[in-house]
Amino acid sequence: MKKLIKRLLPVVCLLALIAGTTVYAAADDTILKGVSIGGVDVSGMTRDEASRALDAYTQRVSAQTVALMVGSETVEAKLSDFGLAWSNKDVLDEAIGIGRVGNIVKRYKEQKDLQHSGKTLALEWESDKALVKSFVEEQCTKYDQEAQNASLTRENGAFNFVAGKQGIELDVDASVQAILDYLDTGLTDENAEAKVELVTRITEPEGNAEQLANVKDLLGTFTTSFSSSGADRSKNLKSGAEHIDGTVLYPGEAFSTYETVSPFTEENGYAMAGSYLNGEVVDSMGGGICQVSTTLYNAVLRAELEVTERSPHSMIVHYVELSEDAAIAGTYKDFKFINSTQYPVYIEGYTTSDKKITFNVYGKETRDSNRTVTFESVKTSETPAKTILTENGGLPLGHKSASKGSTAYTAELYKVVKVNGVETERTRVNKSSYRGSNRVVTYGTAGDPVLSENLRAAIALQDEALADANVAAANAAAAAAAPPPAEP
C-alpha cells in the first residue's frame, strides 16, 4: 500500500499543479479588496460595477476646468469640451484577475500584497483631437495680435515714419498637441489650478524706415465735386475719405474699398443719404460712398496701379464721365487694386470746405518724365428714355404728372500714353453699361365719362399729344361749368 501511495504521489502533485494554473481559482468574479484603478477603489465590485464607477469618476474629472494660457490671456475650458473618456477597458479584466489568476503561488503572493499595500492599476485617458482643435480655433485664436506694419503719417505736406509692432500668433497644431499631452498624463478628480501653456510665435511687422523713405513722389491724384450734396451725403463722403486716408500698401499688397470703409453704421460715421438700388434712387446708410470709390479709382488709374475689380453704377453718375466710375454695393460690387510697384505706396484722402473730395497716391516715381498718361471716355451707344402713358382712376380729369426718365448708355474708357507729346499707346481700360429708366406719364381719369373714355383711348394708343388735348378739353369743360366769381 505504501508503495502504491509513493507511486501515485507525483501524479497527484502534477494534477494539483495543473489545477493551480486554471484561469480563475474560484467562481467568484468580484475584485479582491485592496485593488484600485486610477483613483477609484474597486474592491468587492463586479466588472459592471467597476465600469460604472470609472464612468462616474470620468464625469467628475471631465467637469474640472483647465486654464489654457495664450500669452498673457487665459481661456478656461472644461475637460468635457475635449471629449475626455477612459480608454483601457481591459483594465477591468486585469483587476478581477489579481489574486485569482495564475498558479497557487502567484495567487497567494498577490493576495498577501493586497493585504499589506494594495494594488493600483493605471487608468488611461483618451480625447477627441478634432474637438480639441475646434476649441482652440474658436476660443483661443481670437487672442492673436496681428503685427502692425511700419507706416507713415502725413502732416503739413511732410511724411513721418511710424515704427511697426510685433504680433503674436497661436500655433494651433502645436497647441493642440500640448493639450493632448496634458490629457494623457496624471488626470485625477482633484487637479487643482491646472494650466496648459499654449504655443505662440512672434510675427514680425513689414517695412522699415529705409523702405518707407521711398514714399515721396505723387504718382496719381484725382478730385471730384459734391457741391450739390446735402449735409448727410457730405458727411458720408468725409467719413469714407477718412477711413482710407493714411493707408500704406507694400509691394503686392491688395486693397478692398468695401472692407476699408465699411460697416455703414452711425457708429462708423455714416448717415442716411441717396444711393442707387435697382435703377432707382433710395435712401440708404452711407449713401454717396460710391463717389469715394470713384474718386479713388481715378487716382489709382493715374498712379498706374493694377486694378483687380471694378463695376459701373446701374445708372450714370454726374460727377465723372462715362466709364470713369467705380461702384461699391455690399460684397458683390467692390473696387479693388494691388500695389503693383516695387515700393510702398501711401494713400491720402480728404474733403474740403468747398465740397470737393481728393485722393492722392504717393510712392516712388520710376516712370519716364517725358511720358504722360491721360484717360478718354468714349460713348458707344445711347438709348433715350421711353415714354409710357398710364392712367389713375383715383385722380381727377385734368391731372398730369411725369417722372423724369433717364437715357441708357454704353461706354468704354481708354488709357492714352504719350512720350514727348506723341501717342505711343492706347489701351481700353473698361467697358460699362448703364441702364435707363422710362419716363412715366400719369393722367387722372376720374370725371366726365365721355371725356374720360376719350382720354383712355389716347392712353391706349400711347399718344401723348392726343392725351394732352383731351386733358385740355377736360380743363376747359371744368372751367366753363364753374360758377362765376362773386362780385366784390
Short mmCIF file of C-alpha atoms in Angstrom, two decimals:
data_model
loop_
_atom_site.label_atom_id
_atom_site.label_comp_id
_atom_site.label_asym_id
_atom_site.label_seq_id
_atom_site.Cartn_x
_atom_site.Cartn_y
_atom_site.Cartn_z
CA MET A 1 0.00 0.00 0.00
CA LYS A 2 2.83 2.37 0.90
CA LYS A 3 4.48 1.61 -2.41
CA LEU A 4 1.24 2.47 -4.24
CA ILE A 5 1.00 5.79 -2.44
CA LYS A 6 4.58 6.62 -3.34
CA ARG A 7 3.84 5.89 -6.97
CA LEU A 8 0.65 7.97 -7.03
CA LEU A 9 2.07 10.97 -5.17
CA PRO A 10 3.85 12.54 -8.18
CA VAL A 11 0.69 12.14 -10.23
CA VAL A 12 -1.40 13.83 -7.56
CA CYS A 13 1.09 16.72 -7.35
CA LEU A 14 1.04 17.14 -11.11
CA LEU A 15 -2.76 17.24 -11.15
CA ALA A 16 -2.70 19.82 -8.37
CA LEU A 17 -0.23 21.94 -10.32
CA ILE A 18 -2.41 21.77 -13.41
CA ALA A 19 -5.42 22.70 -11.35
CA GLY A 20 -3.49 25.66 -9.99
CA THR A 21 -2.99 27.14 -13.46
CA THR A 22 -6.67 27.43 -14.30
CA VAL A 23 -7.81 30.92 -15.28
CA TYR A 24 -9.73 31.61 -12.12
CA ALA A 25 -9.21 29.84 -8.79
CA ALA A 26 -12.82 30.33 -7.77
CA ALA A 27 -16.15 31.06 -9.34
CA ASP A 28 -16.33 34.46 -7.59
CA ASP A 29 -15.71 37.22 -10.22
CA THR A 30 -15.59 40.17 -7.86
CA ILE A 31 -12.44 42.23 -7.45
CA LEU A 32 -10.46 41.48 -4.32
CA LYS A 33 -10.12 44.03 -1.55
CA GLY A 34 -7.26 46.49 -1.99
CA VAL A 35 -7.48 46.93 -5.78
CA SER A 36 -7.80 50.46 -7.21
CA ILE A 37 -7.95 51.71 -10.80
CA GLY A 38 -6.58 55.21 -11.12
CA GLY A 39 -8.05 56.98 -8.11
CA VAL A 40 -11.06 54.66 -7.77
CA ASP A 41 -11.25 51.89 -5.12
CA VAL A 42 -12.96 48.97 -6.88
CA SER A 43 -12.69 46.45 -4.00
CA GLY A 44 -15.52 43.90 -3.99
CA MET A 45 -17.00 45.16 -7.27
CA THR A 46 -18.06 43.11 -10.25
CA ARG A 47 -16.84 44.05 -13.70
CA ASP A 48 -20.01 46.06 -14.46
CA GLU A 49 -19.93 47.81 -11.09
CA ALA A 50 -16.30 48.78 -11.58
CA SER A 51 -17.06 50.04 -15.09
CA ARG A 52 -19.86 52.24 -13.78
CA ALA A 53 -17.62 53.53 -11.01
CA LEU A 54 -14.97 54.52 -13.54
CA ASP A 55 -17.62 56.22 -15.71
CA ALA A 56 -18.78 58.26 -12.72
CA TYR A 57 -15.17 59.13 -11.91
CA THR A 58 -14.63 60.23 -15.51
CA GLN A 59 -17.62 62.56 -15.24
CA ARG A 60 -16.09 64.18 -12.15
CA VAL A 61 -12.75 64.56 -13.87
CA SER A 62 -14.42 65.93 -17.03
CA ALA A 63 -16.26 68.58 -15.03
CA GLN A 64 -12.96 70.15 -13.99
CA THR A 65 -11.54 73.18 -15.76
CA VAL A 66 -8.10 73.75 -17.19
CA ALA A 67 -6.61 77.18 -17.85
CA LEU A 68 -5.23 77.49 -21.36
CA MET A 69 -2.60 80.22 -21.37
CA VAL A 70 -2.36 82.25 -24.59
CA GLY A 71 0.44 84.66 -23.86
CA SER A 72 -0.94 86.87 -21.08
CA GLU A 73 -4.53 85.80 -21.77
CA THR A 74 -6.35 82.90 -20.09
CA VAL A 75 -9.04 80.73 -21.69
CA GLU A 76 -10.87 78.34 -19.38
CA ALA A 77 -12.08 75.01 -20.72
CA LYS A 78 -13.83 72.05 -19.19
CA LEU A 79 -12.16 68.72 -19.85
CA SER A 80 -15.52 67.56 -21.20
CA ASP A 81 -15.02 70.09 -24.03
CA PHE A 82 -12.32 67.75 -25.31
CA GLY A 83 -14.42 64.55 -25.30
CA LEU A 84 -12.46 63.05 -22.38
CA ALA A 85 -13.03 59.31 -21.74
CA TRP A 86 -11.16 56.43 -20.11
CA SER A 87 -9.82 54.09 -22.75
CA ASN A 88 -8.17 50.94 -21.30
CA LYS A 89 -11.27 48.77 -20.89
CA ASP A 90 -9.12 45.66 -20.42
CA VAL A 91 -8.02 47.03 -17.03
CA LEU A 92 -11.25 45.54 -15.63
CA ASP A 93 -10.11 42.02 -16.53
CA GLU A 94 -6.74 42.77 -15.02
CA ALA A 95 -8.34 43.99 -11.78
CA ILE A 96 -10.56 40.91 -11.48
CA GLY A 97 -7.58 38.64 -12.11
CA ILE A 98 -5.41 39.98 -9.29
CA GLY A 99 -5.14 37.23 -6.67
CA ARG A 100 -7.39 34.97 -8.70
CA VAL A 101 -5.47 34.15 -11.86
CA GLY A 102 -2.36 32.00 -12.11
CA ASN A 103 -0.85 29.21 -10.07
CA ILE A 104 -1.36 28.93 -6.35
CA VAL A 105 1.96 30.55 -5.53
CA LYS A 106 1.21 33.59 -7.71
CA ARG A 107 -2.29 33.95 -6.34
CA TYR A 108 -1.10 33.63 -2.77
CA LYS A 109 1.59 36.27 -3.22
CA GLU A 110 -0.83 38.74 -4.88
CA GLN A 111 -3.41 38.27 -2.13
CA LYS A 112 -0.80 38.90 0.57
CA ASP A 113 0.42 42.00 -1.29
CA LEU A 114 -3.14 43.31 -1.40
CA GLN A 115 -3.47 42.85 2.36
CA HIS A 116 -0.27 44.77 3.05
CA SER A 117 -0.10 47.55 0.44
CA GLY A 118 -2.94 47.17 -2.05
CA LYS A 119 -2.59 47.42 -5.81
CA THR A 120 -3.30 50.43 -8.05
CA LEU A 121 -3.75 49.92 -11.77
CA ALA A 122 -3.29 52.77 -14.24
CA LEU A 123 -6.35 54.46 -15.74
CA GLU A 124 -5.62 55.62 -19.26
CA TRP A 125 -7.35 58.59 -20.92
CA GLU A 126 -8.28 59.45 -24.47
CA SER A 127 -9.75 62.60 -26.00
CA ASP A 128 -11.16 63.74 -29.33
CA LYS A 129 -8.42 65.58 -31.23
CA ALA A 130 -10.98 67.18 -33.55
CA LEU A 131 -12.85 68.66 -30.56
CA VAL A 132 -9.60 69.95 -29.08
CA LYS A 133 -8.63 71.62 -32.36
CA SER A 134 -12.09 73.11 -32.82
CA PHE A 135 -12.00 74.59 -29.31
CA VAL A 136 -8.55 76.08 -29.84
CA GLU A 137 -9.52 77.62 -33.20
CA GLU A 138 -12.80 79.07 -31.92
CA GLN A 139 -11.83 80.19 -28.43
CA CYS A 140 -8.07 80.78 -28.43
CA THR A 141 -7.10 82.22 -31.81
CA LYS A 142 -9.21 85.30 -31.05
CA TYR A 143 -6.31 86.46 -28.89
CA ASP A 144 -3.94 86.58 -31.83
CA GLN A 145 -2.40 90.03 -32.11
CA GLU A 146 -1.71 91.00 -35.69
CA ALA A 147 1.63 92.61 -36.35
CA GLN A 148 1.33 96.31 -37.10
CA ASN A 149 3.37 97.14 -40.17
CA ALA A 150 5.61 100.15 -40.20
CA SER A 151 3.60 103.07 -41.50
CA LEU A 152 3.52 106.76 -42.29
CA THR A 153 1.57 109.81 -41.31
CA ARG A 154 1.41 112.98 -43.38
CA GLU A 155 1.28 116.36 -41.69
CA ASN A 156 1.75 119.77 -43.29
CA GLY A 157 2.94 118.15 -46.50
CA ALA A 158 5.64 116.03 -44.83
CA PHE A 159 5.78 112.30 -44.13
CA ASN A 160 6.57 110.96 -40.66
CA PHE A 161 7.74 107.40 -40.02
CA VAL A 162 5.78 105.22 -37.57
CA ALA A 163 7.60 102.08 -36.42
CA GLY A 164 5.83 98.73 -36.65
CA LYS A 165 4.96 96.40 -33.78
CA GLN A 166 5.45 92.66 -33.46
CA GLY A 167 2.40 90.42 -33.36
CA ILE A 168 1.57 87.15 -31.60
CA GLU A 169 0.05 84.23 -33.46
CA LEU A 170 -1.15 80.96 -31.93
CA ASP A 171 0.42 77.80 -33.33
CA VAL A 172 -2.79 75.78 -33.48
CA ASP A 173 -1.28 72.35 -34.19
CA ALA A 174 1.42 72.64 -31.52
CA SER A 175 -1.12 73.96 -29.01
CA VAL A 176 -3.49 71.07 -29.71
CA GLN A 177 -0.63 68.65 -29.06
CA ALA A 178 0.19 70.42 -25.78
CA ILE A 179 -3.40 69.90 -24.61
CA LEU A 180 -3.39 66.26 -25.72
CA ASP A 181 -0.14 65.67 -23.84
CA TYR A 182 -1.71 67.11 -20.69
CA LEU A 183 -4.80 64.94 -21.06
CA ASP A 184 -2.66 61.83 -21.47
CA THR A 185 -0.92 62.20 -18.11
CA GLY A 186 -1.91 62.25 -14.47
CA LEU A 187 -5.56 63.28 -14.54
CA THR A 188 -7.49 62.88 -11.29
CA ASP A 189 -10.65 64.38 -9.89
CA GLU A 190 -8.53 66.76 -7.81
CA ASN A 191 -6.46 68.58 -10.44
CA ALA A 192 -6.24 71.94 -8.70
CA GLU A 193 -5.48 75.02 -10.83
CA ALA A 194 -4.41 73.03 -13.87
CA LYS A 195 -2.71 75.10 -16.59
CA VAL A 196 -1.51 74.38 -20.10
CA GLU A 197 0.77 76.83 -21.87
CA LEU A 198 -0.30 77.04 -25.50
CA VAL A 199 2.32 77.56 -28.16
CA THR A 200 2.59 81.01 -29.75
CA ARG A 201 5.02 82.51 -32.21
CA ILE A 202 6.11 86.07 -32.83
CA THR A 203 5.12 87.60 -36.18
CA GLU A 204 7.31 90.36 -37.49
CA PRO A 205 5.88 93.59 -38.95
CA GLU A 206 6.59 94.51 -42.54
CA GLY A 207 8.51 97.59 -43.53
CA ASN A 208 11.19 99.82 -42.11
CA ALA A 209 12.28 103.43 -42.26
CA GLU A 210 14.54 102.80 -45.25
CA GLN A 211 11.72 101.29 -47.32
CA LEU A 212 9.21 103.97 -46.44
CA ALA A 213 11.70 106.74 -47.19
CA ASN A 214 10.99 105.96 -50.87
CA VAL A 215 7.45 107.30 -50.49
CA LYS A 216 7.84 110.91 -51.57
CA ASP A 217 6.50 111.29 -55.13
CA LEU A 218 2.91 111.96 -56.20
CA LEU A 219 2.03 109.10 -58.56
CA GLY A 220 -1.63 109.89 -59.16
CA THR A 221 -4.30 112.33 -57.99
CA PHE A 222 -7.98 112.96 -58.69
CA THR A 223 -10.69 115.29 -57.38
CA THR A 224 -14.47 115.31 -57.77
CA SER A 225 -17.07 117.80 -56.59
CA PHE A 226 -20.10 117.14 -54.40
CA SER A 227 -21.30 120.75 -54.36
CA SER A 228 -24.95 119.74 -54.81
CA SER A 229 -24.90 117.25 -51.92
CA GLY A 230 -26.78 117.80 -48.68
CA ALA A 231 -25.29 117.55 -45.21
CA ASP A 232 -25.80 113.79 -44.79
CA ARG A 233 -24.27 112.81 -48.14
CA SER A 234 -21.39 115.21 -47.49
CA LYS A 235 -20.83 113.53 -44.12
CA ASN A 236 -20.65 110.12 -45.80
CA LEU A 237 -18.01 111.28 -48.27
CA LYS A 238 -15.94 112.80 -45.48
CA SER A 239 -16.16 109.59 -43.41
CA GLY A 240 -15.26 107.40 -46.37
CA ALA A 241 -12.21 109.51 -47.20
CA GLU A 242 -11.06 109.43 -43.57
CA HIS A 243 -11.30 105.62 -43.42
CA ILE A 244 -8.98 105.34 -46.44
CA ASP A 245 -6.65 108.21 -45.59
CA GLY A 246 -3.26 107.05 -44.31
CA THR A 247 -3.35 103.61 -45.92
CA VAL A 248 0.10 102.19 -46.66
CA LEU A 249 0.33 99.32 -49.14
CA TYR A 250 3.51 97.31 -49.52
CA PRO A 251 4.52 95.79 -52.88
CA GLY A 252 2.00 93.14 -53.89
CA GLU A 253 -0.46 94.07 -51.14
CA ALA A 254 -4.16 94.19 -52.11
CA PHE A 255 -6.73 96.83 -51.15
CA SER A 256 -10.52 96.48 -50.89
CA THR A 257 -12.52 99.69 -50.72
CA TYR A 258 -15.57 97.97 -49.27
CA GLU A 259 -13.62 96.30 -46.48
CA THR A 260 -11.88 99.57 -45.64
CA VAL A 261 -14.89 101.89 -45.49
CA SER A 262 -17.50 99.51 -44.04
CA PRO A 263 -19.55 98.88 -41.95
CA PHE A 264 -22.06 101.54 -42.92
CA THR A 265 -23.38 102.48 -39.50
CA GLU A 266 -23.85 105.65 -37.50
CA GLU A 267 -21.11 104.46 -35.14
CA ASN A 268 -18.72 104.31 -38.10
CA GLY A 269 -19.52 107.86 -39.13
CA TYR A 270 -22.30 107.42 -41.71
CA ALA A 271 -25.81 108.80 -42.24
CA MET A 272 -28.81 108.08 -44.47
CA ALA A 273 -28.49 109.56 -47.97
CA GLY A 274 -29.47 108.81 -51.56
CA SER A 275 -27.99 105.85 -53.42
CA TYR A 276 -28.84 103.70 -56.44
CA LEU A 277 -30.83 100.50 -55.93
CA ASN A 278 -32.21 98.54 -58.89
CA GLY A 279 -32.15 101.61 -61.09
CA GLU A 280 -33.84 103.88 -58.55
CA VAL A 281 -32.59 106.44 -56.05
CA VAL A 282 -33.34 105.39 -52.47
CA ASP A 283 -32.06 106.47 -49.08
CA SER A 284 -29.55 104.09 -47.51
CA MET A 285 -26.96 104.24 -44.75
CA GLY A 286 -23.74 105.53 -46.27
CA GLY A 287 -25.42 106.79 -49.44
CA GLY A 288 -22.91 108.51 -51.72
CA ILE A 289 -20.00 106.27 -50.74
CA CYS A 290 -19.59 105.36 -54.41
CA GLN A 291 -18.24 108.84 -55.08
CA VAL A 292 -15.45 107.96 -52.66
CA SER A 293 -14.60 104.75 -54.52
CA THR A 294 -14.93 106.51 -57.88
CA THR A 295 -12.52 109.30 -56.93
CA LEU A 296 -10.05 106.76 -55.57
CA TYR A 297 -10.41 104.68 -58.76
CA ASN A 298 -9.33 107.58 -60.93
CA ALA A 299 -6.35 108.40 -58.70
CA VAL A 300 -5.27 104.74 -58.81
CA LEU A 301 -5.58 104.68 -62.62
CA ARG A 302 -3.30 107.67 -62.87
CA ALA A 303 -0.80 106.05 -60.50
CA GLU A 304 -0.98 103.04 -62.84
CA LEU A 305 -1.55 100.52 -60.07
CA GLU A 306 -3.15 97.20 -61.03
CA VAL A 307 -6.96 97.28 -60.76
CA THR A 308 -8.37 93.83 -59.97
CA GLU A 309 -12.08 94.62 -59.57
CA ARG A 310 -14.28 97.49 -60.70
CA SER A 311 -18.00 97.77 -61.55
CA PRO A 312 -20.03 100.61 -63.08
CA HIS A 313 -23.13 102.04 -61.44
CA SER A 314 -26.52 100.78 -62.55
CA MET A 315 -27.25 104.30 -63.90
CA ILE A 316 -24.93 107.14 -64.85
CA VAL A 317 -23.46 109.48 -62.26
CA HIS A 318 -22.79 113.15 -62.92
CA TYR A 319 -19.52 113.75 -61.07
CA VAL A 320 -17.34 111.87 -63.63
CA GLU A 321 -17.53 110.95 -67.30
CA LEU A 322 -19.00 107.66 -68.52
CA SER A 323 -16.86 104.63 -67.58
CA GLU A 324 -14.83 106.64 -65.05
CA ASP A 325 -16.97 105.48 -62.12
CA ALA A 326 -16.44 102.60 -59.67
CA ALA A 327 -19.45 101.45 -57.65
CA ILE A 328 -19.44 99.52 -54.40
CA ALA A 329 -22.52 97.67 -53.16
CA GLY A 330 -22.48 95.07 -50.41
CA THR A 331 -19.93 92.39 -51.18
CA TYR A 332 -20.93 91.91 -54.83
CA LYS A 333 -19.58 95.23 -56.12
CA ASP A 334 -16.22 96.42 -54.86
CA PHE A 335 -13.28 98.45 -56.08
CA LYS A 336 -10.04 96.52 -55.50
CA PHE A 337 -6.48 97.06 -56.61
CA ILE A 338 -2.93 95.90 -55.89
CA ASN A 339 0.22 97.87 -55.25
CA SER A 340 1.94 96.61 -58.37
CA THR A 341 5.03 98.79 -57.89
CA GLN A 342 8.30 97.73 -56.29
CA TYR A 343 7.93 100.23 -53.44
CA PRO A 344 5.36 101.07 -50.75
CA VAL A 345 2.57 103.50 -51.62
CA TYR A 346 0.69 105.87 -49.35
CA ILE A 347 -2.93 106.93 -49.98
CA GLU A 348 -4.09 110.34 -48.83
CA GLY A 349 -7.81 111.17 -48.87
CA TYR A 350 -9.69 114.25 -47.72
CA THR A 351 -12.67 116.53 -48.34
CA THR A 352 -12.63 120.33 -48.37
CA SER A 353 -14.98 123.04 -47.18
CA ASP A 354 -15.91 123.85 -50.79
CA LYS A 355 -17.27 120.29 -51.13
CA LYS A 356 -14.56 118.54 -53.07
CA ILE A 357 -13.05 115.13 -52.39
CA THR A 358 -9.46 114.30 -53.35
CA PHE A 359 -7.29 111.20 -53.31
CA ASN A 360 -3.53 111.31 -53.77
CA VAL A 361 -1.36 108.22 -54.28
CA TYR A 362 2.27 108.68 -53.21
CA GLY A 363 5.19 106.36 -53.86
CA LYS A 364 8.48 106.28 -55.73
CA GLU A 365 8.29 107.63 -59.27
CA THR A 366 10.05 105.28 -61.69
CA ARG A 367 8.23 106.33 -64.87
CA ASP A 368 9.89 108.33 -67.65
CA SER A 369 9.46 112.07 -67.03
CA ASN A 370 8.71 112.55 -70.76
CA ARG A 371 5.81 110.09 -70.54
CA THR A 372 2.24 111.27 -69.85
CA VAL A 373 -0.92 109.29 -69.17
CA THR A 374 -4.46 110.52 -69.80
CA PHE A 375 -7.84 108.81 -69.98
CA GLU A 376 -10.62 109.22 -72.54
CA SER A 377 -14.27 108.31 -72.08
CA VAL A 378 -15.91 107.07 -75.29
CA LYS A 379 -19.70 106.74 -75.51
CA THR A 380 -20.53 103.69 -77.65
CA SER A 381 -24.36 103.79 -77.58
CA GLU A 382 -27.22 105.94 -76.33
CA THR A 383 -30.84 104.88 -75.87
CA PRO A 384 -33.23 107.72 -74.91
CA ALA A 385 -35.84 107.14 -72.24
CA LYS A 386 -39.11 105.67 -73.50
CA THR A 387 -42.35 107.48 -72.60
CA ILE A 388 -45.10 105.31 -71.06
CA LEU A 389 -48.63 106.70 -70.62
CA THR A 390 -50.68 105.39 -67.68
CA GLU A 391 -53.99 106.30 -66.02
CA ASN A 392 -55.04 106.69 -62.41
CA GLY A 393 -58.76 106.46 -61.76
CA GLY A 394 -58.28 107.96 -58.32
CA LEU A 395 -57.10 111.29 -59.74
CA PRO A 396 -59.40 113.85 -61.43
CA LEU A 397 -59.54 114.59 -65.12
CA GLY A 398 -57.04 117.30 -65.95
CA HIS A 399 -54.29 115.86 -63.74
CA LYS A 400 -50.99 115.08 -65.44
CA SER A 401 -47.66 114.18 -63.83
CA ALA A 402 -44.50 112.67 -65.27
CA SER A 403 -41.31 111.07 -63.94
CA LYS A 404 -38.06 112.35 -65.38
CA GLY A 405 -36.75 109.16 -67.01
CA SER A 406 -33.13 108.62 -67.96
CA THR A 407 -31.09 107.66 -71.01
CA ALA A 408 -29.30 104.30 -71.21
CA TYR A 409 -25.65 104.29 -72.30
CA THR A 410 -22.77 102.01 -73.05
CA ALA A 411 -19.25 103.36 -72.90
CA GLU A 412 -15.57 102.49 -72.81
CA LEU A 413 -12.61 104.08 -71.07
CA TYR A 414 -9.23 104.28 -72.80
CA LYS A 415 -5.78 104.88 -71.39
CA VAL A 416 -3.66 107.06 -73.67
CA VAL A 417 0.12 107.13 -73.24
CA LYS A 418 2.25 109.80 -74.88
CA VAL A 419 6.03 110.14 -74.91
CA ASN A 420 7.34 113.60 -75.75
CA GLY A 421 3.80 114.50 -76.81
CA VAL A 422 3.49 111.62 -79.29
CA GLU A 423 0.87 108.94 -78.65
CA THR A 424 2.56 105.56 -78.23
CA GLU A 425 -0.19 103.50 -76.65
CA ARG A 426 -3.99 103.43 -76.47
CA THR A 427 -5.49 100.68 -74.30
CA ARG A 428 -9.08 100.00 -73.35
CA VAL A 429 -9.39 100.07 -69.57
CA ASN A 430 -13.02 99.00 -69.16
CA LYS A 431 -16.44 98.63 -70.73
CA SER A 432 -19.55 99.93 -68.98
CA SER A 433 -23.28 99.59 -69.40
CA TYR A 434 -25.79 101.92 -67.72
CA ARG A 435 -29.47 101.19 -67.70
CA GLY A 436 -32.05 103.87 -68.46
CA SER A 437 -35.47 104.38 -66.93
CA ASN A 438 -38.80 105.05 -68.61
CA ARG A 439 -40.46 108.44 -68.48
CA VAL A 440 -43.83 107.52 -66.96
CA VAL A 441 -46.72 109.96 -67.57
CA THR A 442 -49.79 109.57 -65.34
CA TYR A 443 -53.20 111.02 -66.23
CA GLY A 444 -56.18 111.32 -63.92
CA THR A 445 -59.36 109.77 -65.38
CA ALA A 446 -61.99 110.42 -62.67
CA GLY A 447 -64.75 112.67 -64.02
CA ASP A 448 -66.95 113.07 -67.10
CA PRO A 449 -67.47 109.58 -68.61
CA VAL A 450 -67.19 110.75 -72.23
CA LEU A 451 -64.05 112.81 -71.67
CA SER A 452 -62.56 110.02 -69.56
CA GLU A 453 -63.20 107.47 -72.29
CA ASN A 454 -61.57 109.72 -74.89
CA LEU A 455 -58.52 110.13 -72.63
CA ARG A 456 -58.29 106.37 -72.05
CA ALA A 457 -58.35 105.83 -75.81
CA ALA A 458 -55.39 108.22 -76.22
CA ILE A 459 -53.54 106.42 -73.40
CA ALA A 460 -54.20 103.09 -75.08
CA LEU A 461 -52.64 104.48 -78.26
CA GLN A 462 -49.70 105.83 -76.20
CA ASP A 463 -50.27 109.17 -77.95
CA GLU A 464 -49.15 111.90 -75.56
CA ALA A 465 -50.22 114.78 -77.81
CA LEU A 466 -53.74 113.35 -78.13
CA ALA A 467 -53.88 112.67 -74.40
CA ASP A 468 -52.79 116.25 -73.66
CA ALA A 469 -55.52 117.53 -75.99
CA ASN A 470 -58.09 115.54 -74.01
CA VAL A 471 -56.71 116.96 -70.77
CA ALA A 472 -57.03 120.47 -72.19
CA ALA A 473 -60.63 119.73 -73.22
CA ALA A 474 -61.40 118.43 -69.74
CA ASN A 475 -59.90 121.53 -68.14
CA ALA A 476 -61.86 123.80 -70.48
CA ALA A 477 -65.11 121.97 -69.70
CA ALA A 478 -64.41 122.25 -65.99
CA ALA A 479 -63.74 125.97 -66.31
CA ALA A 480 -66.95 126.53 -68.29
CA ALA A 481 -69.00 124.66 -65.71
CA ALA A 482 -67.55 126.60 -62.80
CA PRO A 483 -69.84 129.32 -61.28
CA PRO A 484 -68.83 132.93 -61.98
CA PRO A 485 -66.82 134.59 -59.24
CA ALA A 486 -68.80 136.57 -56.70
CA GLU A 487 -68.87 140.35 -57.14
CA PRO A 488 -66.97 142.34 -54.52
#
